Amino acid sequence: MLVALLPGDGIGPEVIVEAVRVLEALDIHGLIFEEAPIGGAAYKEYGHPLPDKTLDLAKRADAILFGAVGDPDCDALERHLRPEQAILGVRKELQLFANLRPANLFPELADASALRPEIARDIDVMIVRELTGDVYFGEKGMRTTDDGLRQGYDIMAYDEAEIARIARAGFETAQARRCKLCSVDKANVLETSQLWRDVMVEVSADYPDVELRHMYVDNAAMQLVRDPGQFDTIVTGNLFGDILSDLASMCAGSIGMLPSASLDAGGKGLYEPVHGSAPDIAGEGKANPLATILSAAMMLRYSLDMSQPADRIEQAVAKALADGLRTADLGGSATTRQAGDAVIAALAH
Ligand code: IPM
Ligand code: MG
């Protein structure tokens, strides 16, 4: 089993190192790692954020463990050379259309949530975000209006096949949970969303055991803060999912805790923390590696068919937190390395 390691920028390399240490501590037979540069790091070395050899490794690998991309030094580059284009390129090239972003609260972290503990306690939601379409990948550009004003534009579009495919991922995810699916859109304003809603209803006929409801994205943002416990599985488009998953992460304690999986139709996947490259704390050893460690657990479960070691990692993270592990984002002072050590020590129990 070949695992591609794409550490990327900022805190990416620091958190990937800890996840690899945890995987190695499990001593899984036949797991091989190969690393390649991506993002600003790759631009600086090869003049492109997604060099051919990196894309090639991503395609060859059985699964991909990804850190983060984003580097302020690169913000002034033309868009196609910016670090963010690398992750968008991998998602598109590998057709990783289904992004699973769970947000649940480890009980020990109830006081780290931005919400009152009695509200935060109930959060256990899986956001299924479409990842290869929407305004992210539509025609975009800069033009000049008839009045001579600069105008930026990005076209939002989904065709029915793209919607049906993520709808199925949403229904199947809900079936493996509590059979409640909330589809989030903006059908009161957007045609894209009207089609989204229509297709959701059509596909729902194949999943009679799942209860489907619809919610506008503005209301969904409010409801996630007001009463997150009402949600089981949320399915939504690329842009709304980007925003709601950051929001859900703060409800669940810290964005430093949340893993994600990006899957293709065959179960191959890229696994990455929901957080970004955090350039302000890069290299300081302060980053929380738990989101990446939990992403490695998702990788074992979803792409490598190893649910037992996946469970062990998740239990070890819970034990480390129960034993008092707190990195800076959780109000503590543990370093990235100490956090990795604490999880490895907990694995032994
Ligand atoms: C995410 C990130 C990316 C996105 C950026 C880095 C392009 O915010 O994975 O949520 O917008 O999808
Ligand atoms: Mg995001």
Short mmCIF file of C-alpha atoms and ligand atoms in Angstrom, two decimals:
data_model
loop_
_atom_site.label_atom_id
_atom_site.label_comp_id
_atom_site.label_asym_id
_atom_site.label_seq_id
_atom_site.Cartn_x
_atom_site.Cartn_y
_atom_site.Cartn_z
CA MET A 1 0.00 0.00 0.00
CA LEU A 2 1.57 3.24 -1.16
CA VAL A 3 0.71 6.39 0.78
CA ALA A 4 1.64 9.68 -0.87
CA LEU A 5 2.73 12.33 1.63
CA LEU A 6 2.14 15.88 0.43
CA PRO A 7 3.11 18.10 3.39
CA GLY A 8 2.85 21.46 1.57
CA ASP A 9 3.25 24.82 3.30
CA GLY A 10 3.24 26.48 6.70
CA ILE A 11 2.38 24.04 9.48
CA GLY A 12 1.67 21.28 6.92
CA PRO A 13 5.08 19.57 7.23
CA GLU A 14 5.01 19.71 11.06
CA VAL A 15 1.63 18.04 11.38
CA ILE A 16 2.32 15.44 8.68
CA VAL A 17 5.46 14.32 10.52
CA GLU A 18 3.40 13.57 13.63
CA ALA A 19 0.74 11.66 11.68
CA VAL A 20 3.44 9.53 10.06
CA ARG A 21 5.00 8.83 13.46
CA VAL A 22 1.62 7.61 14.70
CA LEU A 23 1.13 5.40 11.62
CA GLU A 24 4.62 3.97 12.02
CA ALA A 25 3.95 3.26 15.70
CA LEU A 26 1.07 1.04 14.60
CA ASP A 27 3.59 -1.05 12.69
CA ILE A 28 1.21 -1.83 9.85
CA HIS A 29 2.62 -4.41 7.50
CA GLY A 30 3.16 -3.26 3.91
CA LEU A 31 2.53 0.48 4.35
CA ILE A 32 5.04 2.47 2.25
CA PHE A 33 5.40 6.26 2.24
CA GLU A 34 6.62 8.46 -0.59
CA GLU A 35 6.79 12.25 -0.31
CA ALA A 36 6.52 15.06 -2.87
CA PRO A 37 6.36 18.86 -2.66
CA ILE A 38 3.13 20.78 -3.24
CA GLY A 39 1.88 24.36 -2.93
CA GLY A 40 4.17 27.29 -2.30
CA ALA A 41 6.96 24.90 -1.33
CA ALA A 42 6.75 23.28 -4.78
CA TYR A 43 6.52 26.65 -6.52
CA LYS A 44 9.72 27.79 -4.83
CA GLU A 45 11.56 24.61 -5.82
CA TYR A 46 10.07 23.81 -9.24
CA GLY A 47 8.27 26.96 -10.40
CA HIS A 48 4.84 25.30 -10.17
CA PRO A 49 2.55 24.56 -7.16
CA LEU A 50 1.62 21.14 -8.56
CA PRO A 51 4.66 19.70 -10.37
CA ASP A 52 4.14 16.70 -12.68
CA LYS A 53 6.01 14.38 -10.37
CA THR A 54 3.71 15.30 -7.48
CA LEU A 55 0.56 14.72 -9.53
CA ASP A 56 2.06 11.48 -10.78
CA LEU A 57 2.71 10.28 -7.21
CA ALA A 58 -0.84 11.25 -6.22
CA LYS A 59 -2.19 9.17 -9.09
CA ARG A 60 0.01 6.15 -8.34
CA ALA A 61 -0.67 6.09 -4.61
CA ASP A 62 -3.40 4.06 -2.91
CA ALA A 63 -4.13 7.04 -0.66
CA ILE A 64 -2.84 10.56 -0.10
CA LEU A 65 -2.07 12.25 3.18
CA PHE A 66 -2.03 15.99 2.66
CA GLY A 67 -0.89 18.78 5.01
CA ALA A 68 -1.89 22.27 3.90
CA VAL A 69 -1.16 24.80 1.17
CA GLY A 70 -1.02 28.58 1.34
CA ASP A 71 1.94 30.90 1.59
CA PRO A 72 1.71 34.70 1.89
CA ASP A 73 4.89 35.01 -0.22
CA CYS A 74 2.87 33.64 -3.15
CA ASP A 75 -0.25 35.82 -2.80
CA ALA A 76 0.82 38.20 -5.54
CA LEU A 77 1.47 35.47 -8.11
CA GLU A 78 -0.86 34.93 -11.04
CA ARG A 79 -3.75 32.79 -9.88
CA HIS A 80 -2.68 29.61 -11.70
CA LEU A 81 0.65 29.67 -9.83
CA ARG A 82 -0.79 30.20 -6.36
CA PRO A 83 -0.45 27.39 -3.79
CA GLU A 84 -4.23 26.90 -3.48
CA GLN A 85 -4.38 25.86 -7.13
CA ALA A 86 -2.39 22.75 -6.23
CA ILE A 87 -5.06 21.25 -3.98
CA LEU A 88 -7.80 22.29 -6.38
CA GLY A 89 -5.82 20.62 -9.20
CA VAL A 90 -5.40 17.35 -7.30
CA ARG A 91 -9.11 17.27 -6.42
CA LYS A 92 -10.08 17.86 -10.04
CA GLU A 93 -7.50 15.59 -11.70
CA LEU A 94 -8.30 12.69 -9.40
CA GLN A 95 -12.06 13.42 -9.42
CA LEU A 96 -12.20 13.52 -5.63
CA PHE A 97 -15.76 14.80 -5.66
CA ALA A 98 -17.01 13.75 -2.23
CA ASN A 99 -15.54 15.62 0.71
CA LEU A 100 -16.47 14.20 4.11
CA ARG A 101 -15.97 16.59 6.99
CA PRO A 102 -17.10 15.25 10.34
CA ALA A 103 -17.53 17.66 13.22
CA ASN A 104 -18.00 16.10 16.59
CA LEU A 105 -16.94 17.08 20.02
CA PHE A 106 -14.60 15.09 22.20
CA PRO A 107 -16.38 15.44 25.59
CA GLU A 108 -13.16 16.66 27.21
CA LEU A 109 -13.16 19.66 24.88
CA ALA A 110 -16.66 20.96 25.63
CA ASP A 111 -15.18 24.11 27.15
CA ALA A 112 -12.98 24.74 24.07
CA SER A 113 -16.05 25.17 21.86
CA ALA A 114 -17.09 28.68 20.88
CA LEU A 115 -20.58 27.60 21.98
CA ARG A 116 -21.89 27.09 25.49
CA PRO A 117 -20.99 23.53 26.57
CA GLU A 118 -24.63 22.42 26.86
CA ILE A 119 -25.21 23.37 23.22
CA ALA A 120 -21.84 22.18 21.91
CA ARG A 121 -22.18 18.80 23.63
CA ASP A 122 -24.68 17.54 21.06
CA ILE A 123 -22.75 18.30 17.89
CA ASP A 124 -22.19 15.20 15.77
CA VAL A 125 -22.54 16.14 12.14
CA MET A 126 -20.99 14.91 8.92
CA ILE A 127 -20.75 17.52 6.19
CA VAL A 128 -20.66 15.99 2.70
CA ARG A 129 -19.30 18.74 0.48
CA GLU A 130 -19.17 18.53 -3.30
CA LEU A 131 -15.55 19.20 -4.23
CA THR A 132 -14.98 19.33 -7.99
CA GLY A 133 -17.59 21.75 -9.30
CA ASP A 134 -19.51 24.93 -8.44
CA VAL A 135 -18.17 28.46 -8.59
CA TYR A 136 -14.72 27.05 -7.73
CA PHE A 137 -14.30 25.52 -11.18
CA GLY A 138 -16.59 27.61 -13.39
CA GLU A 139 -15.39 30.13 -15.92
CA LYS A 140 -13.74 33.03 -14.13
CA GLY A 141 -11.85 36.12 -15.00
CA MET A 142 -11.40 39.87 -14.93
CA ARG A 143 -12.99 42.11 -17.52
CA THR A 144 -13.87 45.74 -18.04
CA THR A 145 -17.49 46.88 -17.98
CA ASP A 146 -18.92 49.24 -20.59
CA ASP A 147 -18.39 52.00 -18.03
CA GLY A 148 -14.70 51.19 -17.88
CA LEU A 149 -14.86 49.57 -14.43
CA ARG A 150 -12.84 46.49 -13.57
CA GLN A 151 -15.15 43.53 -12.95
CA GLY A 152 -14.28 40.13 -11.53
CA TYR A 153 -16.56 37.19 -12.30
CA ASP A 154 -16.86 33.51 -11.41
CA ILE A 155 -19.62 31.38 -12.85
CA MET A 156 -21.55 29.07 -10.52
CA ALA A 157 -22.88 25.97 -12.27
CA TYR A 158 -23.77 22.35 -11.53
CA ASP A 159 -25.11 19.85 -14.01
CA GLU A 160 -27.58 17.19 -12.90
CA ALA A 161 -25.05 14.35 -13.06
CA GLU A 162 -22.69 16.17 -10.71
CA ILE A 163 -25.55 16.79 -8.29
CA ALA A 164 -26.88 13.23 -8.45
CA ARG A 165 -23.44 11.80 -7.72
CA ILE A 166 -22.91 13.88 -4.57
CA ALA A 167 -26.55 13.31 -3.59
CA ARG A 168 -25.89 9.55 -3.57
CA ALA A 169 -22.76 10.08 -1.47
CA GLY A 170 -24.89 12.13 0.93
CA PHE A 171 -27.67 9.55 1.20
CA GLU A 172 -25.22 6.68 1.64
CA THR A 173 -23.33 8.59 4.31
CA ALA A 174 -26.61 9.28 6.12
CA GLN A 175 -27.56 5.59 5.88
CA ALA A 176 -24.38 4.67 7.74
CA ARG A 177 -25.29 7.23 10.44
CA ARG A 178 -28.70 8.27 11.78
CA CYS A 179 -30.52 8.35 8.41
CA LYS A 180 -31.19 12.10 8.44
CA LEU A 181 -29.96 14.18 5.51
CA CYS A 182 -30.17 17.97 5.29
CA SER A 183 -29.47 19.39 1.85
CA VAL A 184 -28.19 22.97 2.02
CA ASP A 185 -28.69 25.38 -0.88
CA LYS A 186 -29.80 28.90 -1.77
CA ALA A 187 -32.76 27.94 -3.95
CA ASN A 188 -34.63 31.16 -3.10
CA VAL A 189 -32.08 33.07 -5.20
CA LEU A 190 -29.93 30.74 -7.34
CA GLU A 191 -30.92 28.63 -10.35
CA THR A 192 -27.98 26.33 -9.59
CA SER A 193 -29.59 25.68 -6.22
CA GLN A 194 -33.05 25.11 -7.71
CA LEU A 195 -31.66 22.30 -9.84
CA TRP A 196 -29.71 21.04 -6.83
CA ARG A 197 -32.93 20.82 -4.82
CA ASP A 198 -34.88 19.16 -7.63
CA VAL A 199 -32.21 16.49 -8.14
CA MET A 200 -31.94 15.86 -4.38
CA VAL A 201 -35.67 15.12 -4.34
CA GLU A 202 -35.40 12.84 -7.41
CA VAL A 203 -32.50 10.85 -5.97
CA SER A 204 -34.24 10.57 -2.59
CA ALA A 205 -36.70 8.10 -4.17
CA ASP A 206 -33.91 5.50 -4.08
CA TYR A 207 -33.33 6.05 -0.36
CA PRO A 208 -36.74 5.78 1.31
CA ASP A 209 -35.13 5.01 4.67
CA VAL A 210 -33.39 8.41 4.77
CA GLU A 211 -35.32 11.47 5.93
CA LEU A 212 -34.47 14.38 3.58
CA ARG A 213 -34.99 18.04 4.35
CA HIS A 214 -33.79 21.24 2.69
CA MET A 215 -32.35 24.35 4.27
CA TYR A 216 -31.12 27.65 2.89
CA VAL A 217 -27.44 28.20 3.56
CA ASP A 218 -27.91 31.38 5.60
CA ASN A 219 -30.36 29.60 7.89
CA ALA A 220 -28.03 26.57 8.07
CA ALA A 221 -25.22 28.82 9.35
CA MET A 222 -27.55 30.17 12.03
CA GLN A 223 -28.91 26.72 12.97
CA LEU A 224 -25.42 25.24 13.29
CA VAL A 225 -24.66 27.77 15.99
CA ARG A 226 -28.12 27.78 17.59
CA ASP A 227 -28.68 24.03 17.80
CA PRO A 228 -25.99 21.91 16.10
CA GLY A 229 -27.44 18.73 17.60
CA GLN A 230 -30.34 18.83 15.10
CA PHE A 231 -28.02 17.81 12.25
CA ASP A 232 -26.91 14.31 11.32
CA THR A 233 -25.61 14.53 7.74
CA ILE A 234 -25.45 17.69 5.63
CA VAL A 235 -24.95 17.58 1.86
CA THR A 236 -24.04 20.79 0.06
CA GLY A 237 -22.10 22.38 -2.79
CA ASN A 238 -18.46 23.30 -2.88
CA LEU A 239 -18.63 26.94 -1.74
CA PHE A 240 -21.32 26.54 0.92
CA GLY A 241 -19.53 23.44 2.23
CA ASP A 242 -16.25 25.30 2.49
CA ILE A 243 -17.84 27.96 4.66
CA LEU A 244 -20.09 25.74 6.78
CA SER A 245 -17.30 23.28 7.57
CA ASP A 246 -15.12 26.02 9.07
CA LEU A 247 -18.12 27.20 11.05
CA ALA A 248 -18.91 23.69 12.29
CA SER A 249 -15.31 23.22 13.34
CA MET A 250 -15.47 26.11 15.81
CA CYS A 251 -18.69 24.69 17.24
CA ALA A 252 -16.81 21.44 17.79
CA GLY A 253 -13.93 23.01 19.70
CA SER A 254 -11.10 23.89 17.39
CA ILE A 255 -10.36 23.73 13.71
CA GLY A 256 -7.15 22.06 14.86
CA MET A 257 -9.19 18.95 15.64
CA LEU A 258 -11.07 18.26 12.42
CA PRO A 259 -10.04 15.70 9.79
CA SER A 260 -11.43 15.23 6.31
CA ALA A 261 -11.59 12.73 3.48
CA SER A 262 -11.94 13.56 -0.21
CA LEU A 263 -13.07 10.49 -2.14
CA ASP A 264 -13.43 9.47 -5.76
CA ALA A 265 -16.04 7.05 -7.06
CA GLY A 266 -13.83 4.04 -6.31
CA GLY A 267 -12.88 4.83 -2.71
CA LYS A 268 -9.43 6.25 -3.38
CA GLY A 269 -8.96 9.32 -1.29
CA LEU A 270 -7.00 12.30 -0.16
CA TYR A 271 -6.96 12.94 3.58
CA GLU A 272 -6.26 16.33 5.06
CA PRO A 273 -6.93 18.43 8.13
CA VAL A 274 -9.69 21.00 7.58
CA HIS A 275 -7.37 23.75 8.83
CA GLY A 276 -5.01 25.63 6.54
CA SER A 277 -1.29 26.35 6.55
CA ALA A 278 -1.43 28.87 9.44
CA PRO A 279 1.70 30.77 8.31
CA ASP A 280 1.59 32.90 11.49
CA ILE A 281 2.60 29.95 13.67
CA ALA A 282 4.57 27.87 11.11
CA GLY A 283 7.87 26.52 12.41
CA GLU A 284 7.08 27.34 16.03
CA GLY A 285 6.10 23.83 17.03
CA LYS A 286 2.73 25.09 18.29
CA ALA A 287 0.40 23.54 15.71
CA ASN A 288 -2.16 20.97 16.79
CA PRO A 289 -1.42 17.76 14.82
CA LEU A 290 -4.60 15.97 15.94
CA ALA A 291 -6.64 16.89 12.84
CA THR A 292 -3.95 15.31 10.66
CA ILE A 293 -3.59 12.29 12.93
CA LEU A 294 -7.37 11.82 12.77
CA SER A 295 -7.19 12.25 8.97
CA ALA A 296 -4.69 9.37 8.91
CA ALA A 297 -7.28 7.30 10.79
CA MET A 298 -9.90 8.17 8.17
CA MET A 299 -7.41 7.13 5.49
CA LEU A 300 -6.96 3.70 7.06
CA ARG A 301 -10.72 3.26 7.33
CA TYR A 302 -11.94 4.57 3.97
CA SER A 303 -9.14 3.85 1.49
CA LEU A 304 -7.00 1.10 3.00
CA ASP A 305 -9.72 -1.07 4.51
CA MET A 306 -8.08 -1.09 7.95
CA SER A 307 -10.77 -0.08 10.38
CA GLN A 308 -9.13 -1.67 13.38
CA PRO A 309 -5.99 0.50 13.44
CA ALA A 310 -8.23 3.45 12.56
CA ASP A 311 -10.24 2.81 15.72
CA ARG A 312 -7.03 2.53 17.70
CA ILE A 313 -5.85 5.95 16.55
CA GLU A 314 -9.18 7.57 17.39
CA GLN A 315 -9.25 5.94 20.82
CA ALA A 316 -5.66 7.03 21.46
CA VAL A 317 -6.52 10.64 20.59
CA ALA A 318 -9.49 10.51 22.97
CA LYS A 319 -7.31 9.05 25.71
CA ALA A 320 -4.57 11.65 25.20
CA LEU A 321 -7.18 14.42 25.50
CA ALA A 322 -8.71 12.79 28.58
CA ASP A 323 -5.22 12.65 30.08
CA GLY A 324 -4.97 16.42 29.64
CA LEU A 325 -3.27 16.96 26.29
CA ARG A 326 -3.97 20.54 25.13
CA THR A 327 -2.16 22.37 22.36
CA ALA A 328 -2.30 26.18 22.17
CA ASP A 329 -5.50 26.24 20.07
CA LEU A 330 -7.19 24.31 22.91
CA GLY A 331 -5.94 26.69 25.56
CA GLY A 332 -2.89 24.64 26.58
CA SER A 333 0.82 24.72 25.94
CA ALA A 334 1.68 21.29 24.51
CA THR A 335 3.94 21.41 21.46
CA THR A 336 3.23 19.64 18.19
CA ARG A 337 5.79 16.98 19.06
CA GLN A 338 4.41 16.49 22.58
CA ALA A 339 0.95 16.01 21.10
CA GLY A 340 2.30 13.33 18.75
CA ASP A 341 4.13 11.69 21.67
CA ALA A 342 0.96 11.70 23.79
CA VAL A 343 -1.03 9.91 21.08
CA ILE A 344 1.74 7.35 20.54
CA ALA A 345 1.94 6.74 24.30
CA ALA A 346 -1.84 6.30 24.43
CA LEU A 347 -1.68 3.73 21.61
CA ALA A 348 0.30 1.48 23.89
CA HIS A 349 -2.62 1.22 26.35
C1 IPM B 1 -10.52 23.92 2.20
C2 IPM B 1 -9.69 25.12 1.84
C3 IPM B 1 -9.53 25.16 0.32
C4 IPM B 1 -10.91 25.29 -0.27
C5 IPM B 1 -8.57 26.25 -0.19
C6 IPM B 1 -7.18 26.10 0.40
C7 IPM B 1 -8.50 26.25 -1.69
O1 IPM B 1 -10.27 26.28 2.35
O2 IPM B 1 -10.10 22.78 1.87
O3 IPM B 1 -11.54 24.09 2.85
O4 IPM B 1 -11.45 26.41 -0.37
O5 IPM B 1 -11.48 24.27 -0.64
MG MG B 2 -11.92 25.92 3.66
#
